[in-house]
CSV table of C-alpha atoms and ligand atoms in Angstrom, one decimal:
chain,number,residue,atom,x,y,z
A,129,MET,CA,64.9,-56.0,-21.5
A,130,LYS,CA,67.5,-53.4,-20.9
A,131,ASN,CA,65.7,-51.2,-23.4
A,132,ALA,CA,62.5,-51.5,-21.4
A,133,GLU,CA,64.1,-50.4,-18.2
A,134,GLU,CA,65.7,-47.5,-20.0
A,135,ILE,CA,62.3,-46.4,-21.3
A,136,LEU,CA,60.9,-46.5,-17.9
A,137,SER,CA,63.6,-44.4,-16.3
A,138,LYS,CA,63.4,-41.9,-19.1
A,139,LEU,CA,59.7,-41.6,-18.4
A,140,LYS,CA,60.4,-41.0,-14.7
A,141,GLU,CA,62.8,-38.2,-15.7
A,142,LYS,CA,60.4,-36.6,-18.1
A,143,ILE,CA,57.4,-36.8,-15.8
A,144,LYS,CA,59.2,-34.5,-13.3
A,145,THR,CA,59.2,-31.7,-15.8
A,146,ILE,CA,55.5,-31.9,-16.6
A,147,LYS,CA,53.5,-28.9,-15.3
A,148,ASN,CA,50.0,-29.4,-16.8
A,149,ILE,CA,47.5,-32.1,-17.8
A,150,ASN,CA,47.8,-31.4,-21.5
A,151,ASP,CA,51.6,-32.1,-21.5
A,152,LEU,CA,50.9,-35.2,-19.3
A,153,ASN,CA,48.4,-36.5,-21.9
A,154,ASN,CA,50.9,-36.0,-24.6
A,155,LEU,CA,53.5,-37.9,-22.6
A,156,LYS,CA,51.1,-40.7,-22.0
A,157,ALA,CA,50.5,-41.0,-25.7
A,158,GLU,CA,54.3,-41.0,-26.3
A,159,TYR,CA,54.8,-43.9,-24.1
A,160,LEU,CA,51.6,-45.9,-23.8
A,161,GLY,CA,49.7,-44.9,-26.9
A,162,LYS,CA,49.3,-47.3,-29.9
A,163,LYS,CA,52.5,-46.0,-31.5
A,164,GLY,CA,54.1,-45.3,-28.1
A,165,SER,CA,57.6,-46.6,-27.3
A,166,ILE,CA,56.3,-49.3,-24.9
A,167,ASN,CA,54.0,-50.7,-27.6
A,168,GLU,CA,56.9,-50.6,-30.1
A,169,LEU,CA,58.7,-53.0,-27.8
A,170,THR,CA,55.8,-55.4,-28.0
A,171,LYS,CA,56.5,-55.8,-31.7
A,172,LYS,CA,59.8,-57.3,-30.8
A,173,ILE,CA,58.2,-60.4,-29.4
A,174,GLY,CA,57.7,-61.8,-32.8
A,175,THR,CA,61.5,-61.9,-33.3
A,176,MET,CA,62.2,-63.7,-30.1
A,177,LEU,CA,62.8,-67.3,-29.2
A,178,GLU,CA,59.9,-69.1,-27.6
A,179,SER,CA,61.8,-69.4,-24.3
A,180,GLU,CA,62.4,-65.7,-24.1
A,181,LYS,CA,58.9,-64.6,-25.1
A,182,LYS,CA,57.2,-65.5,-21.8
A,183,GLU,CA,59.8,-63.7,-19.7
A,184,PHE,CA,59.8,-60.7,-21.9
A,185,GLY,CA,56.0,-60.5,-22.0
A,186,LYS,CA,55.8,-60.5,-18.2
A,187,LYS,CA,58.4,-57.8,-17.9
A,188,LEU,CA,56.7,-55.7,-20.5
A,189,ASN,CA,53.4,-55.9,-18.6
A,190,GLU,CA,55.2,-54.9,-15.4
A,191,ILE,CA,56.7,-51.9,-17.2
A,192,LYS,CA,53.4,-50.9,-18.7
A,193,SER,CA,51.7,-51.0,-15.3
A,194,LYS,CA,54.5,-49.0,-13.7
A,195,ALA,CA,54.3,-46.4,-16.4
A,196,ASN,CA,50.5,-46.2,-15.9
A,197,ASP,CA,51.0,-45.7,-12.2
A,198,LEU,CA,53.5,-43.0,-12.7
A,199,ILE,CA,51.2,-41.1,-15.0
A,200,GLU,CA,48.2,-41.6,-12.8
A,201,THR,CA,50.0,-40.4,-9.7
A,202,LYS,CA,51.2,-37.3,-11.6
A,203,LYS,CA,47.7,-36.7,-12.9
A,204,GLN,CA,46.3,-36.7,-9.3
A,205,GLU,CA,49.1,-34.4,-8.2
A,206,LEU,CA,48.4,-31.9,-11.0
A,207,GLU,CA,44.6,-32.0,-10.4
A,208,LYS,CA,45.2,-31.4,-6.7
A,209,LYS,CA,47.3,-28.4,-7.6
A,210,ILE,CA,44.6,-27.0,-9.9
A,211,LEU,CA,42.0,-27.4,-7.2
A,212,GLU,CA,44.2,-25.7,-4.6
A,213,GLU,CA,44.8,-22.8,-7.1
A,214,LYS,CA,41.1,-22.5,-7.8
A,215,LEU,CA,40.2,-22.4,-4.1
A,216,LYS,CA,42.9,-19.9,-3.4
A,217,ASN,CA,41.5,-17.6,-6.1
A,218,GLU,CA,37.9,-18.1,-5.2
A,219,LYS,CA,38.3,-17.2,-1.6
A,220,ILE,CA,35.5,-14.9,-0.5
A,221,ASP,CA,36.6,-11.4,0.4
A,222,ILE,CA,34.4,-10.4,3.2
A,223,THR,CA,35.8,-6.9,3.2
A,224,LEU,CA,34.2,-6.1,-0.2
A,225,PRO,CA,31.2,-3.7,0.0
A,226,SER,CA,27.9,-5.5,-0.3
A,227,THR,CA,25.3,-5.1,-3.0
A,228,LYS,CA,22.7,-2.6,-1.9
A,229,ILE,CA,19.2,-4.1,-1.6
A,230,LYS,CA,16.5,-1.7,-2.5
A,231,LEU,CA,14.0,-1.5,0.3
A,232,GLY,CA,10.4,-0.3,-0.1
A,233,GLN,CA,9.1,2.5,2.0
A,234,PRO,CA,5.8,3.7,3.3
A,235,ASN,CA,3.6,5.7,1.0
A,236,ILE,CA,4.0,9.4,1.9
A,237,GLU,CA,0.3,9.9,2.4
A,238,GLU,CA,0.4,7.0,4.9
A,239,LYS,CA,3.3,8.7,6.6
A,240,MET,CA,1.3,11.9,6.8
A,241,ILE,CA,-1.7,10.1,8.3
A,242,GLU,CA,0.6,8.6,10.9
A,243,MET,CA,1.9,12.0,11.8
A,244,VAL,CA,-1.6,13.3,12.2
A,245,GLU,CA,-2.6,10.4,14.4
A,246,GLU,CA,0.5,10.8,16.6
A,247,PHE,CA,-0.4,14.4,17.2
A,248,PHE,CA,-4.0,13.8,18.2
A,249,ILE,CA,-3.2,10.7,20.3
A,250,ASN,CA,-0.8,12.9,22.3
A,251,MET,CA,-3.7,15.3,22.8
A,252,GLY,CA,-5.8,12.5,24.2
A,253,TYR,CA,-7.9,11.7,21.2
A,254,ASP,CA,-9.1,8.2,20.2
A,255,VAL,CA,-8.5,7.1,16.6
A,256,LEU,CA,-11.7,5.5,15.3
A,257,GLU,CA,-12.9,3.9,12.2
A,258,GLY,CA,-16.3,3.6,10.5
A,259,PRO,CA,-17.7,1.6,7.5
A,260,GLU,CA,-17.1,2.8,4.0
A,261,ILE,CA,-20.5,1.5,2.9
A,262,GLU,CA,-22.7,3.7,4.9
A,263,LEU,CA,-26.4,4.5,5.5
A,264,ASP,CA,-27.7,7.7,3.9
A,265,LYS,CA,-29.1,8.4,7.3
A,266,TYR,CA,-25.6,8.7,8.9
A,267,ASN,CA,-23.8,10.2,5.8
A,268,PHE,CA,-26.5,12.9,5.3
A,269,GLU,CA,-29.7,12.9,7.3
A,270,MET,CA,-28.4,13.0,10.8
A,271,LEU,CA,-25.7,15.5,9.7
A,272,ASN,CA,-28.6,17.9,9.2
A,273,LEU,CA,-28.9,17.2,5.5
A,274,PRO,CA,-32.4,15.9,4.9
A,275,LYS,CA,-33.4,14.2,1.6
A,276,GLU,CA,-33.9,17.3,-0.6
A,277,HIS,CA,-31.2,19.5,0.9
A,278,PRO,CA,-29.4,21.3,-1.8
A,279,ALA,CA,-25.9,20.9,-0.1
A,280,ARG,CA,-26.1,17.2,-1.0
A,281,ASP,CA,-25.3,18.1,-4.6
A,282,ALA,CA,-21.9,19.4,-3.6
A,283,GLN,CA,-20.9,15.8,-2.8
A,284,ASP,CA,-21.8,13.8,-5.9
A,285,THR,CA,-22.4,10.5,-4.2
A,286,PHE,CA,-22.1,6.8,-5.3
A,287,TYR,CA,-25.4,5.2,-4.3
A,288,LEU,CA,-25.6,1.5,-3.8
A,289,LYS,CA,-28.9,-0.5,-4.5
A,290,ASP,CA,-31.3,2.3,-3.6
A,291,ASP,CA,-31.1,5.7,-1.9
A,292,THR,CA,-30.6,4.3,1.6
A,293,LEU,CA,-27.1,2.8,1.1
A,294,LEU,CA,-24.1,4.6,-0.3
A,295,LEU,CA,-20.3,4.8,-0.4
A,296,ARG,CA,-19.7,7.4,2.2
A,297,SER,CA,-18.9,10.7,0.6
A,298,GLN,CA,-17.2,12.0,3.7
A,299,THR,CA,-16.0,10.7,7.1
A,300,SER,CA,-18.5,12.9,9.0
A,301,PRO,CA,-20.9,9.9,9.5
A,302,VAL,CA,-18.4,8.6,12.0
A,303,GLN,CA,-19.3,11.6,14.2
A,304,ILE,CA,-22.8,10.4,14.2
A,305,ARG,CA,-21.9,6.8,15.0
A,306,THR,CA,-19.6,7.9,17.9
A,307,MET,CA,-22.2,10.3,19.4
A,308,LEU,CA,-24.9,7.6,19.2
A,309,GLU,CA,-22.5,5.3,21.2
A,310,GLY,CA,-21.9,8.1,23.7
A,311,LYS,CA,-25.6,8.0,24.4
A,312,GLY,CA,-25.8,11.7,25.3
A,313,GLU,CA,-23.6,11.2,28.3
A,314,LYS,CA,-20.0,10.7,27.3
A,315,PRO,CA,-17.5,13.4,26.4
A,316,ILE,CA,-15.8,12.6,23.0
A,317,ARG,CA,-12.4,13.3,21.6
A,318,MET,CA,-11.8,11.4,18.4
A,319,ILE,CA,-10.3,11.6,15.0
A,320,CYS,CA,-11.2,9.2,12.2
A,321,PRO,CA,-8.9,8.9,9.2
A,322,GLY,CA,-10.6,7.0,6.4
A,323,LYS,CA,-11.6,6.7,2.8
A,324,ALA,CA,-14.5,8.6,1.2
A,325,TYR,CA,-15.8,8.4,-2.3
A,326,ARG,CA,-17.2,11.0,-4.8
A,327,ARG,CA,-18.2,11.0,-8.5
A,328,GLU,CA,-15.5,13.4,-9.5
A,329,ASP,CA,-13.9,14.0,-12.9
A,330,ILE,CA,-10.3,12.8,-12.2
A,331,ASN,CA,-7.6,15.5,-12.6
A,332,PRO,CA,-4.5,16.6,-10.7
A,333,THR,CA,-6.5,17.9,-7.7
A,334,HIS,CA,-9.5,15.5,-7.8
A,335,GLU,CA,-9.9,11.7,-7.4
A,336,GLN,CA,-12.9,9.5,-6.8
A,337,GLU,CA,-11.3,7.9,-3.8
A,338,LEU,CA,-10.0,10.3,-1.2
A,339,CYS,CA,-8.9,10.1,2.4
A,340,GLN,CA,-10.4,12.4,5.0
A,341,ILE,CA,-9.4,13.0,8.6
A,342,GLU,CA,-12.5,13.8,10.6
A,343,GLY,CA,-12.2,15.2,14.1
A,344,LEU,CA,-14.8,15.6,16.8
A,345,VAL,CA,-14.8,16.9,20.3
A,346,ILE,CA,-17.9,16.9,22.5
A,347,ASP,CA,-17.8,18.2,26.1
A,348,LYS,CA,-19.2,20.9,28.4
A,349,ASN,CA,-18.0,24.4,27.9
A,350,ILE,CA,-16.4,23.9,24.5
A,351,SER,CA,-16.1,27.0,22.4
A,352,LEU,CA,-14.8,28.2,19.0
A,353,SER,CA,-11.5,29.2,20.6
A,354,ASP,CA,-10.9,25.5,21.6
A,355,LEU,CA,-11.3,24.7,17.9
A,356,LYS,CA,-8.9,27.5,17.0
A,357,GLY,CA,-6.3,26.5,19.5
A,358,THR,CA,-6.4,22.8,18.5
A,359,VAL,CA,-6.1,23.5,14.7
A,360,ASP,CA,-3.4,26.1,15.3
A,361,ALA,CA,-1.3,23.6,17.4
A,362,PHE,CA,-1.9,20.9,14.8
A,363,VAL,CA,-0.9,23.0,11.8
A,364,LYS,CA,2.3,24.1,13.6
A,365,HIS,CA,3.1,20.5,14.4
A,366,ILE,CA,2.9,19.5,10.7
A,367,PHE,CA,4.2,22.6,8.9
A,368,GLY,CA,6.4,24.3,11.5
A,369,PRO,CA,6.1,26.9,14.3
A,370,ASN,CA,6.0,30.0,12.1
A,371,VAL,CA,2.7,29.1,10.4
A,372,GLU,CA,-0.3,31.2,11.3
A,373,ILE,CA,-4.0,30.3,10.8
A,374,ARG,CA,-7.1,32.3,10.3
A,375,PHE,CA,-10.8,31.5,10.3
A,376,ARG,CA,-13.1,32.6,7.4
A,377,PRO,CA,-16.9,32.3,7.8
A,378,SER,CA,-18.3,29.4,5.7
A,379,TYR,CA,-21.2,27.0,5.5
A,380,TYR,CA,-21.6,23.3,6.4
A,381,PRO,CA,-25.1,22.0,7.3
A,382,PHE,CA,-23.7,20.1,10.4
A,383,THR,CA,-21.8,23.0,12.0
A,384,GLU,CA,-23.0,26.4,13.2
A,385,PRO,CA,-21.0,28.6,13.0
A,386,SER,CA,-19.0,27.0,10.2
A,387,VAL,CA,-15.5,28.1,9.2
A,388,GLU,CA,-12.9,27.6,6.5
A,389,VAL,CA,-9.4,27.4,8.0
A,390,ASP,CA,-6.6,29.0,6.1
A,391,MET,CA,-2.9,28.8,7.0
A,392,SER,CA,-0.2,31.3,6.0
A,393,CYS,CA,1.5,30.2,2.8
A,394,ILE,CA,4.6,28.0,3.6
A,395,TYR,CA,6.1,28.6,0.2
A,396,CYS,CA,6.2,32.4,0.2
A,397,ASP,CA,6.3,35.0,2.9
A,398,GLY,CA,2.7,35.9,2.3
A,399,SER,CA,3.6,38.0,-0.7
A,400,GLY,CA,1.8,35.5,-3.0
A,401,CYS,CA,3.0,32.5,-5.1
A,402,ASN,CA,1.8,29.7,-7.3
A,403,MET,CA,0.8,27.6,-4.3
A,404,CYS,CA,-1.4,30.2,-2.6
A,405,LYS,CA,-2.7,31.6,-5.9
A,406,PRO,CA,-1.4,34.5,-5.0
A,407,LYS,CA,-3.2,35.3,-1.8
A,408,GLY,CA,-0.6,34.4,0.9
A,409,TRP,CA,-3.1,32.1,2.5
A,410,ILE,CA,-3.9,28.4,1.8
A,411,THR,CA,-7.2,26.7,2.8
A,412,ILE,CA,-6.6,23.5,4.7
A,413,CYS,CA,-9.8,22.4,6.2
A,414,GLY,CA,-13.5,22.9,7.0
A,415,ALA,CA,-14.6,23.1,10.6
A,416,GLY,CA,-17.1,24.5,13.0
A,417,MET,CA,-19.2,24.1,16.2
A,418,VAL,CA,-21.4,21.0,16.0
A,419,HIS,CA,-24.9,22.1,15.0
A,420,PRO,CA,-27.5,21.9,17.8
A,421,ASN,CA,-29.7,19.8,15.5
A,422,VAL,CA,-27.0,17.2,15.1
A,423,LEU,CA,-26.4,17.1,18.9
A,424,LYS,CA,-30.1,16.6,19.5
A,425,MET,CA,-30.5,13.9,16.8
A,426,CYS,CA,-27.6,12.0,18.4
A,427,GLY,CA,-29.1,12.3,22.0
A,428,TYR,CA,-26.9,15.1,23.3
A,429,ASP,CA,-28.7,18.0,25.0
A,430,PRO,CA,-27.4,21.2,23.2
A,431,ASP,CA,-28.0,23.3,26.4
A,432,LYS,CA,-25.5,21.2,28.3
A,433,TRP,CA,-23.1,19.9,25.6
A,434,GLN,CA,-21.2,21.6,22.9
A,435,GLY,CA,-18.6,20.4,20.4
A,436,PHE,CA,-16.4,21.3,17.5
A,437,ALA,CA,-15.6,19.3,14.4
A,438,PHE,CA,-13.2,19.5,11.6
A,439,GLY,CA,-12.4,17.7,8.3
A,440,PHE,CA,-9.0,17.6,6.7
A,441,GLY,CA,-8.1,16.0,3.3
A,442,ALA,CA,-5.1,13.7,3.8
A,443,GLU,CA,-4.1,14.2,0.1
A,444,ARG,CA,-4.2,18.0,0.5
A,445,LEU,CA,-2.1,17.9,3.6
A,446,THR,CA,0.5,15.6,2.0
A,447,MET,CA,0.6,17.7,-1.2
A,448,LEU,CA,1.2,20.9,0.7
A,449,LYS,CA,3.9,19.3,2.9
A,450,TYR,CA,5.8,17.8,0.0
A,451,ASN,CA,5.1,20.6,-2.5
A,452,MET,CA,3.3,18.4,-5.0
A,453,ASN,CA,0.9,19.5,-7.7
A,454,ASP,CA,-0.6,16.1,-8.7
A,455,MET,CA,-2.4,14.0,-6.1
A,456,ARG,CA,-2.6,11.0,-8.5
A,457,ILE,CA,1.1,10.3,-7.8
A,458,LEU,CA,0.1,9.5,-4.2
A,459,HIS,CA,-1.9,6.4,-5.2
A,460,GLU,CA,0.3,5.1,-8.0
A,461,ASN,CA,2.7,3.3,-5.6
A,462,ASP,CA,5.8,4.2,-7.7
A,463,LEU,CA,8.7,3.6,-5.3
A,464,ARG,CA,10.9,6.1,-7.2
A,465,GLU,CA,8.4,8.9,-6.3
A,466,SER,CA,8.3,7.9,-2.6
A,467,ALA,CA,12.1,8.0,-2.5
A,468,ASN,CA,12.0,11.5,-4.2
A,469,PHE,CA,9.7,12.9,-1.5
A,470,ASP,CA,11.7,11.3,1.3
A,471,ARG,CA,14.7,13.3,0.0
A,472,ARG,CA,12.6,16.5,-0.1
A,473,GLU,CA,11.8,15.9,3.6
A,474,ASP,CA,15.4,15.5,4.5
A,475,ASN,CA,16.5,18.8,2.9
B,548,DAH,N1,-17.2,16.7,5.6
B,548,DAH,C1,-16.7,17.9,5.0
B,548,DAH,C2,-16.4,17.7,3.5
B,548,DAH,O1,-16.3,16.6,3.1
B,548,DAH,C3,-15.5,18.4,5.7
B,548,DAH,C4,-15.9,18.9,7.1
B,548,DAH,C5,-16.2,20.3,7.2
B,548,DAH,C6,-16.0,18.1,8.1
B,548,DAH,C7,-16.5,20.8,8.5
B,548,DAH,C8,-16.3,18.6,9.4
B,548,DAH,C9,-16.6,20.0,9.5
B,548,DAH,O2,-16.4,17.8,10.5
B,548,DAH,O3,-17.0,20.4,10.7
B,548,DAH,O4,-16.3,18.6,2.8
């Protein structure tokens, strides 16, 4: 009996020194395992008198359960400590820098179109749209290009079904639609950015789907100098105040006179470079005074009304602004490219 008490108090002493679960498990085996010291005592029962056996057995069970309690309590204590330690180490440090999330950004051609719209809205223009599937009548005929007109060949067109319906090859038919709505009475100031389609061989400067920005002004007393002032202000807004423009005579069936607008090269001082091939001037749009035939077909009296029109290519404007030499990049939606061009703009 004395032996059993001694075993228990030794266990109490030893348990105080235990610092981890592993050691505790070993201690448990030492005392309560099959060959543990408490079990060893059980063997003594066989050598005892019948009268002693009962008392001893009871005491032994008591000791066993006390030893178990001691170990269990210690186990909980150690586990609590482990948990506390873990929580202490896993504390979130809110001062650490965060992981950067990569954001998308607008396509640079889209940004250019927005810049153009903003400029013209500030000048009092409406921003209009028209259908991409268009009537031959609006895309060509009413723009002074009758069926057999040779200038039709310059725009290799995607026809749909028959020769009355097509994918518009230019945004100029929106001029016709707008004038028809104006019923020969309303002044017009509009731009129309939108897609146009041509059967082109695809290369760095040609694609089959392009974006044009058409402009049309109809009013009384409009002259070529209004067109020049407008395009000059626009080009300075996009490319900077030092850019100059010049008009060169040209031909479009729907304008008379027609001009080609050049701007002074923004990449050299006019001395000639790769971008202006080496002339010092870069062509940026076609334009002119709305042809009297077009005014007439749309119900405007050419003796009372005049107008000017222009057509920019959004890809060309974007390529010039960002110094690009391959327009296909604009439509590939590669975010790395957009980020690149953003940086160019910042510099
Ligand atoms: N539609 C012409 C083209 O696609 C561009 C153009 C030239 C539009 C002169 C106009 C204009 O409105 O006046 O080549």
